[in-house]
């Protein structure tokens, strides 16, 4: 029997542990619980080190936009948890556990690569159905959310055209810096990767924010993602 490894993440630790205990009663499910986004990242890293990667992430809707700490201590820059997980664990299927239907957040989650959105108070059998379904490459949404999500996705496509126009105004170097920002790198890491001084990188980042018409790194990353800008390839050394 092939076992399914599930990680439950909820900032209400009691809920996470209770749900994990219920899932653990299934013969084919191994489950762990984490009480925060950062704890989830550490749990995923330990699983990688042990060669026992998780298959499904059950994530509290309130944590979908939570910020994961930057790698560099000198920057406040951070990236949404879902984006970071998708970058480091592209094979992991994520299902959002929500207390209420929210078409806008559900649409944003789907665009980040989430495979399902389900109510926290759903039955265990329904949750298991969704878990097994996403492992078959299915996408699960409550029927009541479908119309609202489609409306949000249509609006997002309109915003994407404007975002693409703004990104096209960047110089090649600014575009390279933006891709590093999308990858979650702070100013110091960008400087090391591109062989630039931190001061020069700071100037480039300020120019990027100005040309994109935003006031924060997080907003710039969100706009870049709408425009289809992917992260810099962190595995490839810059020559």
mmCIF file of C-alpha atoms in Angstrom:
data_model
loop_
_atom_site.group_PDB
_atom_site.id
_atom_site.type_symbol
_atom_site.label_atom_id
_atom_site.label_comp_id
_atom_site.label_asym_id
_atom_site.label_seq_id
_atom_site.Cartn_x
_atom_site.Cartn_y
_atom_site.Cartn_z
ATOM 1 C CA UNK A 1 0.000 0.000 0.000
ATOM 2 C CA UNK A 2 1.412 3.357 -1.030
ATOM 3 C CA UNK A 3 1.258 5.757 1.889
ATOM 4 C CA UNK A 4 0.298 9.418 1.601
ATOM 5 C CA UNK A 5 2.377 11.894 3.614
ATOM 6 C CA UNK A 6 0.356 14.919 4.726
ATOM 7 C CA UNK A 7 1.474 18.082 6.535
ATOM 8 C CA UNK A 8 -1.262 20.093 8.314
ATOM 9 C CA UNK A 9 -0.403 23.765 8.888
ATOM 10 C CA UNK A 10 -2.615 26.015 11.007
ATOM 11 C CA UNK A 11 -1.729 28.762 13.461
ATOM 12 C CA UNK A 12 -4.351 27.274 15.788
ATOM 13 C CA UNK A 13 -2.122 24.460 16.956
ATOM 14 C CA UNK A 14 -4.938 22.513 18.605
ATOM 15 C CA UNK A 15 -6.897 22.422 15.343
ATOM 16 C CA UNK A 16 -3.818 21.306 13.389
ATOM 17 C CA UNK A 17 -3.044 18.517 15.837
ATOM 18 C CA UNK A 18 -6.678 17.391 16.049
ATOM 19 C CA UNK A 19 -6.999 17.184 12.280
ATOM 20 C CA UNK A 20 -3.657 15.396 12.054
ATOM 21 C CA UNK A 21 -4.837 12.839 14.629
ATOM 22 C CA UNK A 22 -8.045 12.211 12.673
ATOM 23 C CA UNK A 23 -6.138 11.717 9.415
ATOM 24 C CA UNK A 24 -3.602 9.443 11.099
ATOM 25 C CA UNK A 25 -6.383 6.946 11.766
ATOM 26 C CA UNK A 26 -6.384 6.169 8.034
ATOM 27 C CA UNK A 27 -4.206 3.156 7.205
ATOM 28 C CA UNK A 28 -2.569 4.777 4.181
ATOM 29 C CA UNK A 29 -1.886 8.241 5.682
ATOM 30 C CA UNK A 30 1.195 9.492 7.541
ATOM 31 C CA UNK A 31 0.638 12.977 8.938
ATOM 32 C CA UNK A 32 2.458 15.744 10.804
ATOM 33 C CA UNK A 33 1.295 19.138 12.103
ATOM 34 C CA UNK A 34 2.878 22.602 12.183
ATOM 35 C CA UNK A 35 1.626 25.739 13.916
ATOM 36 C CA UNK A 36 3.026 28.424 11.605
ATOM 37 C CA UNK A 37 4.356 29.064 8.125
ATOM 38 C CA UNK A 38 7.966 29.109 9.291
ATOM 39 C CA UNK A 39 7.437 25.879 11.238
ATOM 40 C CA UNK A 40 6.028 24.332 8.061
ATOM 41 C CA UNK A 41 9.129 25.339 6.077
ATOM 42 C CA UNK A 42 11.373 23.781 8.714
ATOM 43 C CA UNK A 43 9.268 20.611 8.686
ATOM 44 C CA UNK A 44 9.548 20.378 4.898
ATOM 45 C CA UNK A 45 13.314 20.873 5.086
ATOM 46 C CA UNK A 46 13.685 18.093 7.666
ATOM 47 C CA UNK A 47 11.565 15.760 5.555
ATOM 48 C CA UNK A 48 13.776 16.466 2.533
ATOM 49 C CA UNK A 49 16.893 15.740 4.585
ATOM 50 C CA UNK A 50 15.389 12.431 5.753
ATOM 51 C CA UNK A 51 14.324 11.466 2.224
ATOM 52 C CA UNK A 52 10.659 11.360 3.246
ATOM 53 C CA UNK A 53 9.012 14.208 1.375
ATOM 54 C CA UNK A 54 5.414 15.178 1.964
ATOM 55 C CA UNK A 55 2.817 14.647 -0.753
ATOM 56 C CA UNK A 56 0.076 17.050 0.362
ATOM 57 C CA UNK A 57 0.118 20.302 2.317
ATOM 58 C CA UNK A 58 -3.129 21.247 4.112
ATOM 59 C CA UNK A 59 -2.778 24.988 4.713
ATOM 60 C CA UNK A 60 -4.907 27.370 6.757
ATOM 61 C CA UNK A 61 -6.332 30.066 4.454
ATOM 62 C CA UNK A 62 -5.100 32.763 6.842
ATOM 63 C CA UNK A 63 -1.530 31.622 6.175
ATOM 64 C CA UNK A 64 -1.687 31.662 2.371
ATOM 65 C CA UNK A 65 -0.350 35.205 2.269
ATOM 66 C CA UNK A 66 1.826 34.911 5.352
ATOM 67 C CA UNK A 67 5.362 36.118 4.896
ATOM 68 C CA UNK A 68 8.243 33.743 5.168
ATOM 69 C CA UNK A 69 11.410 35.213 6.609
ATOM 70 C CA UNK A 70 13.979 36.465 4.122
ATOM 71 C CA UNK A 71 17.245 34.616 3.819
ATOM 72 C CA UNK A 72 19.200 37.767 4.523
ATOM 73 C CA UNK A 73 18.995 39.452 7.902
ATOM 74 C CA UNK A 74 19.548 42.914 6.424
ATOM 75 C CA UNK A 75 16.250 43.091 4.550
ATOM 76 C CA UNK A 76 12.575 43.109 5.440
ATOM 77 C CA UNK A 77 11.861 41.470 2.105
ATOM 78 C CA UNK A 78 9.765 38.331 2.208
ATOM 79 C CA UNK A 79 7.651 36.216 -0.097
ATOM 80 C CA UNK A 80 4.192 34.682 0.328
ATOM 81 C CA UNK A 81 4.336 31.233 1.883
ATOM 82 C CA UNK A 82 2.560 29.486 -1.006
ATOM 83 C CA UNK A 83 4.963 30.984 -3.548
ATOM 84 C CA UNK A 84 7.952 29.897 -1.510
ATOM 85 C CA UNK A 85 6.650 26.363 -1.076
ATOM 86 C CA UNK A 86 5.868 26.083 -4.774
ATOM 87 C CA UNK A 87 9.385 27.223 -5.633
ATOM 88 C CA UNK A 88 11.145 24.797 -3.293
ATOM 89 C CA UNK A 89 8.696 21.869 -3.508
ATOM 90 C CA UNK A 90 6.968 22.004 -6.927
ATOM 91 C CA UNK A 91 5.794 18.404 -6.562
ATOM 92 C CA UNK A 92 3.890 19.142 -3.325
ATOM 93 C CA UNK A 93 0.105 19.462 -3.685
ATOM 94 C CA UNK A 94 -1.433 22.243 -1.580
ATOM 95 C CA UNK A 95 -5.037 22.292 -0.347
ATOM 96 C CA UNK A 96 -6.322 25.399 1.443
ATOM 97 C CA UNK A 97 -8.520 24.961 4.516
ATOM 98 C CA UNK A 98 -10.870 27.937 4.831
ATOM 99 C CA UNK A 99 -13.437 29.037 7.389
ATOM 100 C CA UNK A 100 -15.436 30.872 4.718
ATOM 101 C CA UNK A 101 -15.718 31.085 0.945
ATOM 102 C CA UNK A 102 -13.660 33.913 -0.519
ATOM 103 C CA UNK A 103 -13.559 33.995 -4.356
ATOM 104 C CA UNK A 104 -10.759 36.573 -4.516
ATOM 105 C CA UNK A 105 -8.451 34.689 -2.181
ATOM 106 C CA UNK A 106 -9.344 31.371 -3.774
ATOM 107 C CA UNK A 107 -8.532 32.724 -7.243
ATOM 108 C CA UNK A 108 -5.213 34.128 -5.997
ATOM 109 C CA UNK A 109 -4.390 30.796 -4.388
ATOM 110 C CA UNK A 110 -5.144 28.915 -7.607
ATOM 111 C CA UNK A 111 -2.848 31.253 -9.523
ATOM 112 C CA UNK A 112 -0.090 30.427 -7.047
ATOM 113 C CA UNK A 113 -0.515 26.740 -7.842
ATOM 114 C CA UNK A 114 -2.909 25.564 -5.118
ATOM 115 C CA UNK A 115 -4.766 22.381 -6.043
ATOM 116 C CA UNK A 116 -7.800 22.699 -3.787
ATOM 117 C CA UNK A 117 -9.891 24.950 -1.528
ATOM 118 C CA UNK A 118 -12.109 23.303 1.057
ATOM 119 C CA UNK A 119 -14.061 24.289 4.168
ATOM 120 C CA UNK A 120 -12.448 23.580 7.531
ATOM 121 C CA UNK A 121 -15.681 22.074 8.797
ATOM 122 C CA UNK A 122 -16.029 19.587 5.943
ATOM 123 C CA UNK A 123 -16.325 15.905 6.755
ATOM 124 C CA UNK A 124 -13.205 13.773 7.073
ATOM 125 C CA UNK A 125 -14.373 11.610 4.179
ATOM 126 C CA UNK A 126 -14.684 14.697 1.957
ATOM 127 C CA UNK A 127 -11.229 15.892 2.958
ATOM 128 C CA UNK A 128 -9.726 12.495 2.175
ATOM 129 C CA UNK A 129 -11.494 12.544 -1.194
ATOM 130 C CA UNK A 130 -9.865 15.888 -1.978
ATOM 131 C CA UNK A 131 -6.437 14.734 -0.777
ATOM 132 C CA UNK A 132 -6.549 11.678 -3.006
ATOM 133 C CA UNK A 133 -7.996 13.726 -5.866
ATOM 134 C CA UNK A 134 -5.232 16.339 -5.945
ATOM 135 C CA UNK A 135 -2.674 13.532 -6.069
ATOM 136 C CA UNK A 136 -4.387 12.500 -9.309
ATOM 137 C CA UNK A 137 -3.782 16.049 -10.627
ATOM 138 C CA UNK A 138 -7.402 17.107 -9.947
ATOM 139 C CA UNK A 139 -8.356 20.623 -8.826
ATOM 140 C CA UNK A 140 -11.063 20.889 -6.166
ATOM 141 C CA UNK A 141 -13.267 23.911 -5.462
ATOM 142 C CA UNK A 142 -16.659 24.126 -3.714
ATOM 143 C CA UNK A 143 -19.401 24.557 -6.370
ATOM 144 C CA UNK A 144 -20.547 27.772 -4.688
ATOM 145 C CA UNK A 145 -17.141 29.326 -5.370
ATOM 146 C CA UNK A 146 -16.856 28.546 -9.065
ATOM 147 C CA UNK A 147 -18.689 31.580 -10.462
ATOM 148 C CA UNK A 148 -16.880 34.024 -8.204
ATOM 149 C CA UNK A 149 -13.471 32.481 -8.922
ATOM 150 C CA UNK A 150 -14.047 32.604 -12.683
ATOM 151 C CA UNK A 151 -15.024 36.279 -12.389
ATOM 152 C CA UNK A 152 -11.841 37.020 -10.416
ATOM 153 C CA UNK A 153 -9.651 35.155 -12.905
ATOM 154 C CA UNK A 154 -11.187 37.120 -15.792
ATOM 155 C CA UNK A 155 -10.447 40.400 -14.021
ATOM 156 C CA UNK A 156 -6.900 39.220 -13.322
ATOM 157 C CA UNK A 157 -6.273 38.636 -17.032
ATOM 158 C CA UNK A 158 -7.184 42.278 -17.709
ATOM 159 C CA UNK A 159 -4.766 43.444 -15.009
ATOM 160 C CA UNK A 160 -2.069 41.215 -16.486
ATOM 161 C CA UNK A 161 -2.002 43.185 -19.747
ATOM 162 C CA UNK A 162 -1.276 46.407 -17.850
ATOM 163 C CA UNK A 163 1.302 44.632 -15.685
ATOM 164 C CA UNK A 164 3.099 43.319 -18.764
ATOM 165 C CA UNK A 165 3.280 46.848 -20.187
ATOM 166 C CA UNK A 166 4.866 48.160 -16.995
ATOM 167 C CA UNK A 167 7.399 45.320 -16.833
ATOM 168 C CA UNK A 168 8.400 46.004 -20.431
ATOM 169 C CA UNK A 169 9.503 49.499 -19.370
ATOM 170 C CA UNK A 170 12.334 48.023 -17.281
ATOM 171 C CA UNK A 171 15.911 47.859 -18.516
ATOM 172 C CA UNK A 172 17.478 44.369 -18.901
ATOM 173 C CA UNK A 173 19.370 44.809 -15.616
ATOM 174 C CA UNK A 174 16.244 45.999 -13.780
ATOM 175 C CA UNK A 175 14.350 43.016 -15.159
ATOM 176 C CA UNK A 176 17.095 40.736 -13.858
ATOM 177 C CA UNK A 177 16.845 42.368 -10.424
ATOM 178 C CA UNK A 178 13.054 41.937 -10.492
ATOM 179 C CA UNK A 179 13.425 38.215 -11.210
ATOM 180 C CA UNK A 180 15.735 37.941 -8.201
ATOM 181 C CA UNK A 181 13.091 39.720 -6.107
ATOM 182 C CA UNK A 182 10.477 37.224 -7.340
ATOM 183 C CA UNK A 183 12.855 34.419 -6.266
ATOM 184 C CA UNK A 184 12.786 35.783 -2.727
ATOM 185 C CA UNK A 185 16.288 37.252 -2.613
ATOM 186 C CA UNK A 186 17.021 40.265 -0.450
ATOM 187 C CA UNK A 187 19.317 43.124 -1.399
ATOM 188 C CA UNK A 188 22.515 41.472 -0.150
ATOM 189 C CA UNK A 189 21.804 38.195 -1.969
ATOM 190 C CA UNK A 190 20.934 40.017 -5.203
ATOM 191 C CA UNK A 191 24.214 41.938 -4.974
ATOM 192 C CA UNK A 192 26.199 38.727 -4.542
ATOM 193 C CA UNK A 193 24.377 36.968 -7.356
ATOM 194 C CA UNK A 194 24.740 39.802 -9.878
ATOM 195 C CA UNK A 195 28.210 40.910 -8.725
ATOM 196 C CA UNK A 196 26.975 44.385 -7.850
ATOM 197 C CA UNK A 197 27.353 46.534 -4.767
ATOM 198 C CA UNK A 198 24.416 46.608 -2.320
ATOM 199 C CA UNK A 199 24.117 50.346 -3.017
ATOM 200 C CA UNK A 200 23.753 49.704 -6.763
ATOM 201 C CA UNK A 201 21.179 47.005 -6.115
ATOM 202 C CA UNK A 202 19.264 49.375 -3.842
ATOM 203 C CA UNK A 203 19.177 51.931 -6.688
ATOM 204 C CA UNK A 204 17.961 49.306 -9.161
ATOM 205 C CA UNK A 205 15.242 48.167 -6.746
ATOM 206 C CA UNK A 206 14.071 51.740 -6.223
ATOM 207 C CA UNK A 207 13.957 52.243 -10.006
ATOM 208 C CA UNK A 208 11.956 49.023 -10.397
ATOM 209 C CA UNK A 209 9.399 50.147 -7.805
ATOM 210 C CA UNK A 210 9.112 53.560 -9.443
ATOM 211 C CA UNK A 211 8.618 52.223 -12.967
ATOM 212 C CA UNK A 212 6.075 49.666 -11.796
ATOM 213 C CA UNK A 213 4.223 52.304 -9.796
ATOM 214 C CA UNK A 214 4.309 50.411 -6.502
ATOM 215 C CA UNK A 215 5.640 51.240 -3.047
ATOM 216 C CA UNK A 216 6.876 47.915 -1.706
ATOM 217 C CA UNK A 217 8.882 44.903 -2.777
ATOM 218 C CA UNK A 218 5.934 42.619 -2.093
ATOM 219 C CA UNK A 219 3.715 44.693 -4.411
ATOM 220 C CA UNK A 220 6.390 44.607 -7.108
ATOM 221 C CA UNK A 221 6.585 40.820 -6.851
ATOM 222 C CA UNK A 222 2.795 40.510 -7.068
ATOM 223 C CA UNK A 223 2.734 42.693 -10.190
ATOM 224 C CA UNK A 224 5.613 40.732 -11.711
ATOM 225 C CA UNK A 225 3.778 37.470 -11.160
ATOM 226 C CA UNK A 226 0.669 38.891 -12.844
ATOM 227 C CA UNK A 227 2.873 39.771 -15.799
ATOM 228 C CA UNK A 228 4.228 36.235 -15.955
ATOM 229 C CA UNK A 229 7.719 37.082 -14.688
ATOM 230 C CA UNK A 230 9.306 33.990 -13.197
ATOM 231 C CA UNK A 231 11.979 33.792 -10.498
ATOM 232 C CA UNK A 232 15.674 33.840 -11.296
ATOM 233 C CA UNK A 233 17.152 30.367 -11.620
ATOM 234 C CA UNK A 234 18.864 29.980 -8.260
ATOM 235 C CA UNK A 235 20.543 26.738 -9.340
ATOM 236 C CA UNK A 236 22.457 28.412 -12.128
ATOM 237 C CA UNK A 237 25.577 30.302 -11.209
ATOM 238 C CA UNK A 238 25.925 33.769 -12.685
ATOM 239 C CA UNK A 239 29.042 34.086 -14.838
#
